[in-house]
């Protein structure tokens, strides 16, 4: 395990689909670089290009339609991966077209359909709403490096900032109808506020101003998702997490005592 975490070559990246692929390569004891685990698989679709599927099975509806998740391929990750594999430049383009096609009213859905020779279309039913998955897109947008992609992403989501208030962040929203509802919790605050503060700082506070230290991490270990999003959001807000234009992570180190 230590061999996976502490590497001598941080300039070489091996991209694999699943964690077990890392174990197979590690058995050789020859690779000294770092890994990026996709937790999914690349699937080419005619007339669309490559899309990232969450897994090898269960997401292909038939030979011409697959289910895709707009939050699974952050642009800052793809910017880094395209430096080592040209396929990810094409995936970055596909991801931008996916978000353009399925985002409406500033709302992003949890899931969408990719149809060969057609493009990206909304999912029917509850899966076409945005909630647990989609909220990550707003955090990814907030921490993207400055670029034309970042400016386009800010504009794409801008209507969201006009429809919500600091005191009422929605639990769910529907890009097909413009409707929203529920009251979001800490995970929603962590995902939404960095973006909202970036586009409307006079209306929306920083996350660190809203969440006191004792409420930032759960004490029972049962709110892992909210904890991770909160740590990422606070890290980006404080400058401890930042990405270079090529997608390389540039953490701001600070000393600590064990």
GROMACS .gro file of N, CA, C and O in nm, residues 61-169:
model
  436
   61UNK      N    1  -2.771   0.087  -2.259
   61UNK     CA    2  -2.913   0.054  -2.277
   61UNK      C    3  -2.931  -0.042  -2.395
   61UNK      O    4  -3.014  -0.131  -2.391
   62UNK      N    5  -2.856  -0.020  -2.501
   62UNK     CA    6  -2.852  -0.107  -2.618
   62UNK      C    7  -2.726  -0.071  -2.695
   62UNK      O    8  -2.637  -0.005  -2.641
   63UNK      N    9  -2.717  -0.112  -2.820
   63UNK     CA   10  -2.595  -0.086  -2.897
   63UNK      C   11  -2.574   0.061  -2.928
   63UNK      O   12  -2.463   0.101  -2.965
   64UNK      N   13  -2.676   0.143  -2.916
   64UNK     CA   14  -2.663   0.283  -2.957
   64UNK      C   15  -2.688   0.384  -2.844
   64UNK      O   16  -2.677   0.504  -2.867
   65UNK      N   17  -2.721   0.338  -2.723
   65UNK     CA   18  -2.752   0.430  -2.613
   65UNK      C   19  -2.682   0.386  -2.486
   65UNK      O   20  -2.684   0.268  -2.452
   66UNK      N   21  -2.621   0.482  -2.418
   66UNK     CA   22  -2.559   0.454  -2.288
   66UNK      C   23  -2.599   0.561  -2.189
   66UNK      O   24  -2.636   0.673  -2.227
   67UNK      N   25  -2.595   0.527  -2.062
   67UNK     CA   26  -2.625   0.621  -1.954
   67UNK      C   27  -2.495   0.687  -1.909
   67UNK      O   28  -2.395   0.618  -1.884
   68UNK      N   29  -2.495   0.819  -1.898
   68UNK     CA   30  -2.375   0.892  -1.859
   68UNK      C   31  -2.405   0.982  -1.740
   68UNK      O   32  -2.520   1.022  -1.718
   69UNK      N   33  -2.301   1.011  -1.664
   69UNK     CA   34  -2.314   1.094  -1.545
   69UNK      C   35  -2.230   1.220  -1.566
   69UNK      O   36  -2.107   1.212  -1.576
   70UNK      N   37  -2.290   1.339  -1.572
   70UNK     CA   38  -2.215   1.462  -1.600
   70UNK      C   39  -2.110   1.497  -1.496
   70UNK      O   40  -2.019   1.575  -1.525
   71UNK      N   41  -2.120   1.440  -1.375
   71UNK     CA   42  -2.025   1.479  -1.269
   71UNK      C   43  -1.903   1.389  -1.263
   71UNK      O   44  -1.814   1.412  -1.181
   72UNK      N   45  -1.895   1.286  -1.350
   72UNK     CA   46  -1.789   1.186  -1.336
   72UNK      C   47  -1.658   1.224  -1.401
   72UNK      O   48  -1.558   1.154  -1.381
   73UNK      N   49  -1.654   1.330  -1.480
   73UNK     CA   50  -1.531   1.364  -1.553
   73UNK      C   51  -1.499   1.513  -1.537
   73UNK      O   52  -1.519   1.592  -1.628
   74UNK      N   53  -1.448   1.555  -1.420
   74UNK     CA   54  -1.412   1.696  -1.400
   74UNK      C   55  -1.307   1.741  -1.501
   74UNK      O   56  -1.215   1.667  -1.533
   75UNK      N   57  -1.321   1.863  -1.551
   75UNK     CA   58  -1.230   1.909  -1.656
   75UNK      C   59  -1.086   1.915  -1.607
   75UNK      O   60  -0.993   1.888  -1.685
   76UNK      N   61  -1.062   1.949  -1.478
   76UNK     CA   62  -0.924   1.960  -1.433
   76UNK      C   63  -0.855   1.823  -1.432
   76UNK      O   64  -0.734   1.814  -1.450
   77UNK      N   65  -0.932   1.714  -1.413
   77UNK     CA   66  -0.875   1.580  -1.423
   77UNK      C   67  -0.843   1.548  -1.569
   77UNK      O   68  -0.736   1.495  -1.601
   78UNK      N   69  -0.935   1.579  -1.660
   78UNK     CA   70  -0.914   1.549  -1.801
   78UNK      C   71  -0.801   1.633  -1.859
   78UNK      O   72  -0.727   1.587  -1.947
   79UNK      N   73  -0.785   1.757  -1.812
   79UNK     CA   74  -0.673   1.839  -1.858
   79UNK      C   75  -0.540   1.772  -1.825
   79UNK      O   76  -0.445   1.776  -1.905
   80UNK      N   77  -0.534   1.711  -1.708
   80UNK     CA   78  -0.411   1.642  -1.669
   80UNK      C   79  -0.390   1.514  -1.748
   80UNK      O   80  -0.280   1.484  -1.795
   81UNK      N   81  -0.498   1.437  -1.766
   81UNK     CA   82  -0.486   1.308  -1.834
   81UNK      C   83  -0.454   1.323  -1.982
   81UNK      O   84  -0.388   1.237  -2.041
   82UNK      N   85  -0.500   1.431  -2.044
   82UNK     CA   86  -0.471   1.446  -2.187
   82UNK      C   87  -0.323   1.469  -2.213
   82UNK      O   88  -0.276   1.457  -2.327
   83UNK      N   89  -0.248   1.505  -2.108
   83UNK     CA   90  -0.103   1.519  -2.123
   83UNK      C   91  -0.035   1.385  -2.146
   83UNK      O   92   0.076   1.381  -2.198
   84UNK      N   93  -0.100   1.277  -2.104
   84UNK     CA   94  -0.038   1.145  -2.117
   84UNK      C   95  -0.111   1.054  -2.216
   84UNK      O   96  -0.057   0.951  -2.255
   85UNK      N   97  -0.233   1.091  -2.257
   85UNK     CA   98  -0.310   1.005  -2.347
   85UNK      C   99  -0.406   1.094  -2.426
   85UNK      O  100  -0.493   1.159  -2.369
   86UNK      N  101  -0.391   1.096  -2.557
   86UNK     CA  102  -0.470   1.186  -2.642
   86UNK      C  103  -0.619   1.156  -2.638
   86UNK      O  104  -0.701   1.240  -2.673
   87UNK      N  105  -0.658   1.036  -2.595
   87UNK     CA  106  -0.801   1.004  -2.588
   87UNK      C  107  -0.875   1.098  -2.493
   87UNK      O  108  -0.994   1.124  -2.512
   88UNK      N  109  -0.804   1.148  -2.395
   88UNK     CA  110  -0.871   1.231  -2.295
   88UNK      C  111  -0.893   1.373  -2.344
   88UNK      O  112  -0.976   1.445  -2.288
   89UNK      N  113  -0.821   1.414  -2.448
   89UNK     CA  114  -0.853   1.541  -2.512
   89UNK      C  115  -0.990   1.530  -2.579
   89UNK      O  116  -1.073   1.622  -2.571
   90UNK      N  117  -1.016   1.417  -2.643
   90UNK     CA  118  -1.147   1.394  -2.706
   90UNK      C  119  -1.256   1.381  -2.600
   90UNK      O  120  -1.368   1.430  -2.617
   91UNK      N  121  -1.225   1.315  -2.489
   91UNK     CA  122  -1.323   1.301  -2.382
   91UNK      C  123  -1.356   1.437  -2.319
   91UNK      O  124  -1.471   1.463  -2.285
   92UNK      N  125  -1.255   1.524  -2.308
   92UNK     CA  126  -1.280   1.659  -2.256
   92UNK      C  127  -1.378   1.734  -2.345
   92UNK      O  128  -1.470   1.800  -2.296
   93UNK      N  129  -1.361   1.722  -2.477
   93UNK     CA  130  -1.453   1.786  -2.570
   93UNK      C  131  -1.594   1.728  -2.557
   93UNK      O  132  -1.694   1.801  -2.555
   94UNK      N  133  -1.603   1.596  -2.544
   94UNK     CA  134  -1.733   1.531  -2.528
   94UNK      C  135  -1.801   1.576  -2.399
   94UNK      O  136  -1.922   1.601  -2.395
   95UNK      N  137  -1.721   1.586  -2.293
   95UNK     CA  138  -1.777   1.626  -2.164
   95UNK      C  139  -1.834   1.767  -2.169
   95UNK      O  140  -1.942   1.794  -2.114
   96UNK      N  141  -1.767   1.857  -2.239
   96UNK     CA  142  -1.820   1.993  -2.252
   96UNK      C  143  -1.949   1.994  -2.331
   96UNK      O  144  -2.044   2.067  -2.297
   97UNK      N  145  -1.956   1.915  -2.437
   97UNK     CA  146  -2.080   1.907  -2.515
   97UNK      C  147  -2.192   1.843  -2.435
   97UNK      O  148  -2.310   1.882  -2.450
   98UNK      N  149  -2.158   1.746  -2.352
   98UNK     CA  150  -2.259   1.684  -2.264
   98UNK      C  151  -2.319   1.789  -2.170
   98UNK      O  152  -2.442   1.801  -2.160
   99UNK      N  153  -2.235   1.866  -2.103
   99UNK     CA  154  -2.286   1.966  -2.009
   99UNK      C  155  -2.365   2.075  -2.080
   99UNK      O  156  -2.468   2.121  -2.028
  100UNK      N  157  -2.321   2.116  -2.198
  100UNK     CA  158  -2.396   2.216  -2.274
  100UNK      C  159  -2.534   2.164  -2.311
  100UNK      O  160  -2.633   2.239  -2.309
  101UNK      N  161  -2.542   2.036  -2.346
  101UNK     CA  162  -2.667   1.980  -2.397
  101UNK      C  163  -2.771   1.956  -2.288
  101UNK      O  164  -2.891   1.973  -2.312
  102UNK      N  165  -2.727   1.917  -2.169
  102UNK     CA  166  -2.825   1.873  -2.068
  102UNK      C  167  -2.846   1.974  -1.956
  102UNK      O  168  -2.936   1.956  -1.873
  103UNK      N  169  -2.766   2.081  -1.950
  103UNK     CA  170  -2.784   2.182  -1.847
  103UNK      C  171  -2.886   2.285  -1.895
  103UNK      O  172  -2.877   2.337  -2.006
  104UNK      N  173  -2.984   2.314  -1.811
  104UNK     CA  174  -3.085   2.416  -1.842
  104UNK      C  175  -3.126   2.483  -1.711
  104UNK      O  176  -3.128   2.418  -1.606
  105UNK      N  177  -3.156   2.612  -1.717
  105UNK     CA  178  -3.190   2.691  -1.599
  105UNK      C  179  -3.075   2.693  -1.498
  105UNK      O  180  -3.094   2.719  -1.380
  106UNK      N  181  -2.953   2.660  -1.543
  106UNK     CA  182  -2.840   2.647  -1.452
  106UNK      C  183  -2.841   2.517  -1.374
  106UNK      O  184  -2.759   2.498  -1.285
  107UNK      N  185  -2.932   2.426  -1.406
  107UNK     CA  186  -2.946   2.299  -1.337
  107UNK      C  187  -2.879   2.188  -1.418
  107UNK      O  188  -2.899   2.177  -1.539
  108UNK      N  189  -2.805   2.102  -1.351
  108UNK     CA  190  -2.739   1.987  -1.412
  108UNK      C  191  -2.808   1.860  -1.364
  108UNK      O  192  -2.837   1.847  -1.245
  109UNK      N  193  -2.836   1.764  -1.450
  109UNK     CA  194  -2.900   1.640  -1.406
  109UNK      C  195  -2.799   1.541  -1.348
  109UNK      O  196  -2.679   1.549  -1.375
  110UNK      N  197  -2.849   1.450  -1.268
  110UNK     CA  198  -2.765   1.341  -1.218
  110UNK      C  199  -2.720   1.249  -1.332
  110UNK      O  200  -2.606   1.204  -1.335
  111UNK      N  201  -2.812   1.220  -1.423
  111UNK     CA  202  -2.786   1.126  -1.532
  111UNK      C  203  -2.844   1.179  -1.663
  111UNK      O  204  -2.938   1.258  -1.663
  112UNK      N  205  -2.786   1.132  -1.773
  112UNK     CA  206  -2.835   1.168  -1.906
  112UNK      C  207  -2.814   1.049  -1.998
  112UNK      O  208  -2.745   0.952  -1.963
  113UNK      N  209  -2.873   1.056  -2.115
  113UNK     CA  210  -2.855   0.952  -2.216
  113UNK      C  211  -2.766   1.004  -2.329
  113UNK      O  212  -2.783   1.118  -2.373
  114UNK      N  213  -2.675   0.919  -2.375
  114UNK     CA  214  -2.596   0.948  -2.495
  114UNK      C  215  -2.643   0.853  -2.604
  114UNK      O  216  -2.636   0.731  -2.587
  115UNK      N  217  -2.692   0.910  -2.714
  115UNK     CA  218  -2.744   0.829  -2.825
  115UNK      C  219  -2.655   0.848  -2.946
  115UNK      O  220  -2.630   0.961  -2.989
  116UNK      N  221  -2.608   0.740  -3.002
  116UNK     CA  222  -2.521   0.744  -3.119
  116UNK      C  223  -2.589   0.820  -3.232
  116UNK      O  224  -2.708   0.800  -3.260
  117UNK      N  225  -2.511   0.908  -3.297
  117UNK     CA  226  -2.556   0.989  -3.412
  117UNK      C  227  -2.669   1.086  -3.377
  117UNK      O  228  -2.727   1.147  -3.466
  118UNK      N  229  -2.699   1.099  -3.248
  118UNK     CA  230  -2.801   1.194  -3.204
  118UNK      C  231  -2.740   1.297  -3.110
  118UNK      O  232  -2.746   1.417  -3.133
  119UNK      N  233  -2.679   1.251  -3.004
  119UNK     CA  234  -2.618   1.340  -2.906
  119UNK      C  235  -2.666   1.306  -2.766
  119UNK      O  236  -2.707   1.192  -2.738
  120UNK      N  237  -2.665   1.403  -2.679
  120UNK     CA  238  -2.703   1.384  -2.540
  120UNK      C  239  -2.845   1.434  -2.518
  120UNK      O  240  -2.880   1.544  -2.561
  121UNK      N  241  -2.925   1.352  -2.451
  121UNK     CA  242  -3.065   1.387  -2.428
  121UNK      C  243  -3.098   1.361  -2.281
  121UNK      O  244  -3.033   1.280  -2.214
  122UNK      N  245  -3.200   1.429  -2.227
  122UNK     CA  246  -3.236   1.411  -2.086
  122UNK      C  247  -3.285   1.269  -2.057
  122UNK      O  248  -3.342   1.202  -2.142
  123UNK      N  249  -3.263   1.227  -1.934
  123UNK     CA  250  -3.318   1.100  -1.887
  123UNK      C  251  -3.462   1.120  -1.843
  123UNK      O  252  -3.497   1.225  -1.789
  124UNK      N  253  -3.547   1.021  -1.862
  124UNK     CA  254  -3.683   1.031  -1.808
  124UNK      C  255  -3.685   1.000  -1.659
  124UNK      O  256  -3.590   0.942  -1.604
  125UNK      N  257  -3.792   1.039  -1.592
  125UNK     CA  258  -3.811   1.002  -1.454
  125UNK      C  259  -3.719   1.073  -1.356
  125UNK      O  260  -3.659   1.177  -1.385
  126UNK      N  261  -3.705   1.014  -1.236
  126UNK     CA  262  -3.628   1.073  -1.128
  126UNK      C  263  -3.481   1.089  -1.165
  126UNK      O  264  -3.413   1.180  -1.117
  127UNK      N  265  -3.428   0.999  -1.249
  127UNK     CA  266  -3.286   1.006  -1.284
  127UNK      C  267  -3.251   1.132  -1.362
  127UNK      O  268  -3.135   1.172  -1.367
  128UNK      N  269  -3.352   1.195  -1.423
  128UNK     CA  270  -3.326   1.316  -1.499
  128UNK      C  271  -3.317   1.441  -1.413
  128UNK      O  272  -3.284   1.548  -1.463
  129UNK      N  273  -3.346   1.428  -1.283
  129UNK     CA  274  -3.329   1.539  -1.191
  129UNK      C  275  -3.182   1.553  -1.152
  129UNK      O  276  -3.100   1.464  -1.174
  130UNK      N  277  -3.150   1.666  -1.089
  130UNK     CA  278  -3.019   1.685  -1.031
  130UNK      C  279  -3.028   1.684  -0.881
  130UNK      O  280  -3.117   1.747  -0.823
  131UNK      N  281  -2.937   1.609  -0.817
  131UNK     CA  282  -2.936   1.604  -0.670
  131UNK      C  283  -2.800   1.554  -0.624
  131UNK      O  284  -2.700   1.621  -0.639
  132UNK      N  285  -2.798   1.434  -0.570
  132UNK     CA  286  -2.681   1.376  -0.504
  132UNK      C  287  -2.557   1.378  -0.593
  132UNK      O  288  -2.447   1.411  -0.547
  133UNK      N  289  -2.571   1.342  -0.720
  133UNK     CA  290  -2.457   1.339  -0.812
  133UNK      C  291  -2.427   1.476  -0.869
  133UNK      O  292  -2.312   1.521  -0.869
  134UNK      N  293  -2.531   1.544  -0.917
  134UNK     CA  294  -2.511   1.667  -0.993
  134UNK      C  295  -2.446   1.778  -0.913
  134UNK      O  296  -2.375   1.863  -0.969
  135UNK      N  297  -2.468   1.780  -0.783
  135UNK     CA  298  -2.413   1.892  -0.704
  135UNK      C  299  -2.261   1.900  -0.713
  135UNK      O  300  -2.202   2.006  -0.694
  136UNK      N  301  -2.196   1.787  -0.744
  136UNK     CA  302  -2.050   1.789  -0.758
  136UNK      C  303  -2.005   1.880  -0.872
  136UNK      O  304  -1.896   1.938  -0.866
  137UNK      N  305  -2.085   1.893  -0.978
  137UNK     CA  306  -2.046   1.974  -1.093
  137UNK      C  307  -2.021   2.119  -1.051
  137UNK      O  308  -1.931   2.186  -1.103
  138UNK      N  309  -2.098   2.168  -0.956
  138UNK     CA  310  -2.083   2.307  -0.912
  138UNK      C  311  -1.952   2.326  -0.836
  138UNK      O  312  -1.883   2.428  -0.854
  139UNK      N  313  -1.915   2.228  -0.756
  139UNK     CA  314  -1.786   2.235  -0.686
  139UNK      C  315  -1.671   2.221  -0.784
  139UNK      O  316  -1.572   2.295  -0.776
  140UNK      N  317  -1.682   2.127  -0.880
  140UNK     CA  318  -1.574   2.112  -0.981
  140UNK      C  319  -1.555   2.244  -1.056
  140UNK      O  320  -1.442   2.283  -1.083
  141UNK      N  321  -1.664   2.311  -1.089
  141UNK     CA  322  -1.655   2.437  -1.162
  141UNK      C  323  -1.583   2.542  -1.080
  141UNK      O  324  -1.501   2.620  -1.133
  142UNK      N  325  -1.609   2.545  -0.952
  142UNK     CA  326  -1.548   2.646  -0.865
  142UNK      C  327  -1.397   2.629  -0.854
  142UNK      O  328  -1.324   2.727  -0.840
  143UNK      N  329  -1.347   2.504  -0.860
  143UNK     CA  330  -1.205   2.482  -0.839
  143UNK      C  331  -1.127   2.459  -0.968
  143UNK      O  332  -1.007   2.431  -0.963
  144UNK      N  333  -1.194   2.469  -1.083
  144UNK     CA  334  -1.123   2.457  -1.210
  144UNK      C  335  -1.019   2.568  -1.225
  144UNK      O  336  -1.041   2.681  -1.178
  145UNK      N  337  -0.906   2.542  -1.292
  145UNK     CA  338  -0.810   2.650  -1.320
  145UNK      C  339  -0.868   2.750  -1.418
  145UNK      O  340  -0.954   2.716  -1.500
  146UNK      N  341  -0.825   2.873  -1.409
  146UNK     CA  342  -0.873   2.979  -1.498
  146UNK      C  343  -0.839   2.945  -1.643
  146UNK      O  344  -0.725   2.915  -1.677
  147UNK      N  345  -0.940   2.949  -1.729
  147UNK     CA  346  -0.923   2.917  -1.871
  147UNK      C  347  -1.053   2.951  -1.942
  147UNK      O  348  -1.154   2.987  -1.879
  148UNK      N  349  -1.054   2.934  -2.073
  148UNK     CA  350  -1.178   2.955  -2.148
  148UNK      C  351  -1.282   2.850  -2.109
  148UNK      O  352  -1.403   2.879  -2.106
  149UNK      N  353  -1.239   2.728  -2.076
  149UNK     CA  354  -1.331   2.625  -2.031
  149UNK      C  355  -1.397   2.666  -1.900
  149UNK      O  356  -1.518   2.647  -1.880
  150UNK      N  357  -1.317   2.724  -1.811
  150UNK     CA  358  -1.371   2.765  -1.681
  150UNK      C  359  -1.472   2.878  -1.699
  150UNK      O  360  -1.580   2.875  -1.637
  151UNK      N  361  -1.441   2.974  -1.783
  151UNK     CA  362  -1.534   3.086  -1.804
  151UNK      C  363  -1.664   3.037  -1.866
  151UNK      O  364  -1.773   3.083  -1.832
  152UNK      N  365  -1.653   2.940  -1.959
  152UNK     CA  366  -1.774   2.884  -2.020
  152UNK      C  367  -1.857   2.809  -1.916
  152UNK      O  368  -1.981   2.816  -1.916
  153UNK      N  369  -1.791   2.738  -1.825
  153UNK     CA  370  -1.862   2.664  -1.720
  153UNK      C  371  -1.934   2.759  -1.625
  153UNK      O  372  -2.048   2.734  -1.584
  154UNK      N  373  -1.870   2.870  -1.590
  154UNK     CA  374  -1.934   2.968  -1.502
  154UNK      C  375  -2.060   3.025  -1.568
  154UNK      O  376  -2.164   3.040  -1.503
  155UNK      N  377  -2.051   3.055  -1.698
  155UNK     CA  378  -2.167   3.109  -1.769
  155UNK      C  379  -2.279   3.004  -1.779
  155UNK      O  380  -2.397   3.038  -1.769
  156UNK      N  381  -2.241   2.879  -1.800
  156UNK     CA  382  -2.340   2.773  -1.817
  156UNK      C  383  -2.427   2.758  -1.692
  156UNK      O  384  -2.548   2.734  -1.702
  157UNK      N  385  -2.366   2.773  -1.577
  157UNK     CA  386  -2.439   2.753  -1.452
  157UNK      C  387  -2.495   2.882  -1.393
  157UNK      O  388  -2.564   2.878  -1.290
  158UNK      N  389  -2.467   2.995  -1.455
  158UNK     CA  390  -2.502   3.124  -1.397
  158UNK      C  391  -2.649   3.138  -1.358
  158UNK      O  392  -2.680   3.197  -1.253
  159UNK      N  393  -2.745   3.087  -1.436
  159UNK     CA  394  -2.885   3.101  -1.393
  159UNK      C  395  -2.915   3.039  -1.256
  159UNK      O  396  -3.009   3.081  -1.189
  160UNK      N  397  -2.835   2.941  -1.216
  160UNK     CA  398  -2.854   2.879  -1.085
  160UNK      C  399  -2.843   2.984  -0.974
  160UNK      O  400  -2.922   2.984  -0.878
  161UNK      N  401  -2.744   3.074  -0.987
  161UNK     CA  402  -2.721   3.176  -0.884
  161UNK      C  403  -2.838   3.273  -0.873
  161UNK      O  404  -2.863   3.330  -0.766
  162UNK      N  405  -2.913   3.292  -0.982
  162UNK     CA  406  -3.026   3.384  -0.979
  162UNK      C  407  -3.152   3.320  -0.920
  162UNK      O  408  -3.246   3.390  -0.884
  163UNK      N  409  -3.153   3.187  -0.911
  163UNK     CA  410  -3.274   3.118  -0.866
  163UNK      C  411  -3.268   3.070  -0.722
  163UNK      O  412  -3.370   3.024  -0.669
  164UNK      N  413  -3.152   3.078  -0.660
  164UNK     CA  414  -3.140   3.029  -0.523
  164UNK      C  415  -3.100   3.144  -0.431
  164UNK      O  416  -3.058   3.251  -0.477
  165UNK      N  417  -3.112   3.122  -0.300
  165UNK     CA  418  -3.074   3.223  -0.202
  165UNK      C  419  -2.980   3.160  -0.100
  165UNK      O  420  -2.980   3.037  -0.083
  166UNK      N  421  -2.901   3.240  -0.030
  166UNK     CA  422  -2.810   3.183   0.071
  166UNK      C  423  -2.883   3.104   0.179
  166UNK      O  424  -2.826   3.012   0.238
  167UNK      N  425  -3.009   3.141   0.206
  167UNK     CA  426  -3.084   3.075   0.312
  167UNK      C  427  -3.162   2.953   0.265
  167UNK      O  428  -3.222   2.883   0.348
  168UNK      N  429  -3.165   2.930   0.136
  168UNK     CA  430  -3.243   2.817   0.085
  168UNK      C  431  -3.172   2.760  -0.038
  168UNK      O  432  -3.199   2.800  -0.151
  169UNK      N  433  -3.084   2.665  -0.015
  169UNK     CA  434  -3.020   2.591  -0.123
  169UNK      C  435  -3.101   2.465  -0.148
  169UNK      O  436  -3.129   2.389  -0.055
   0.00000   0.00000   0.00000
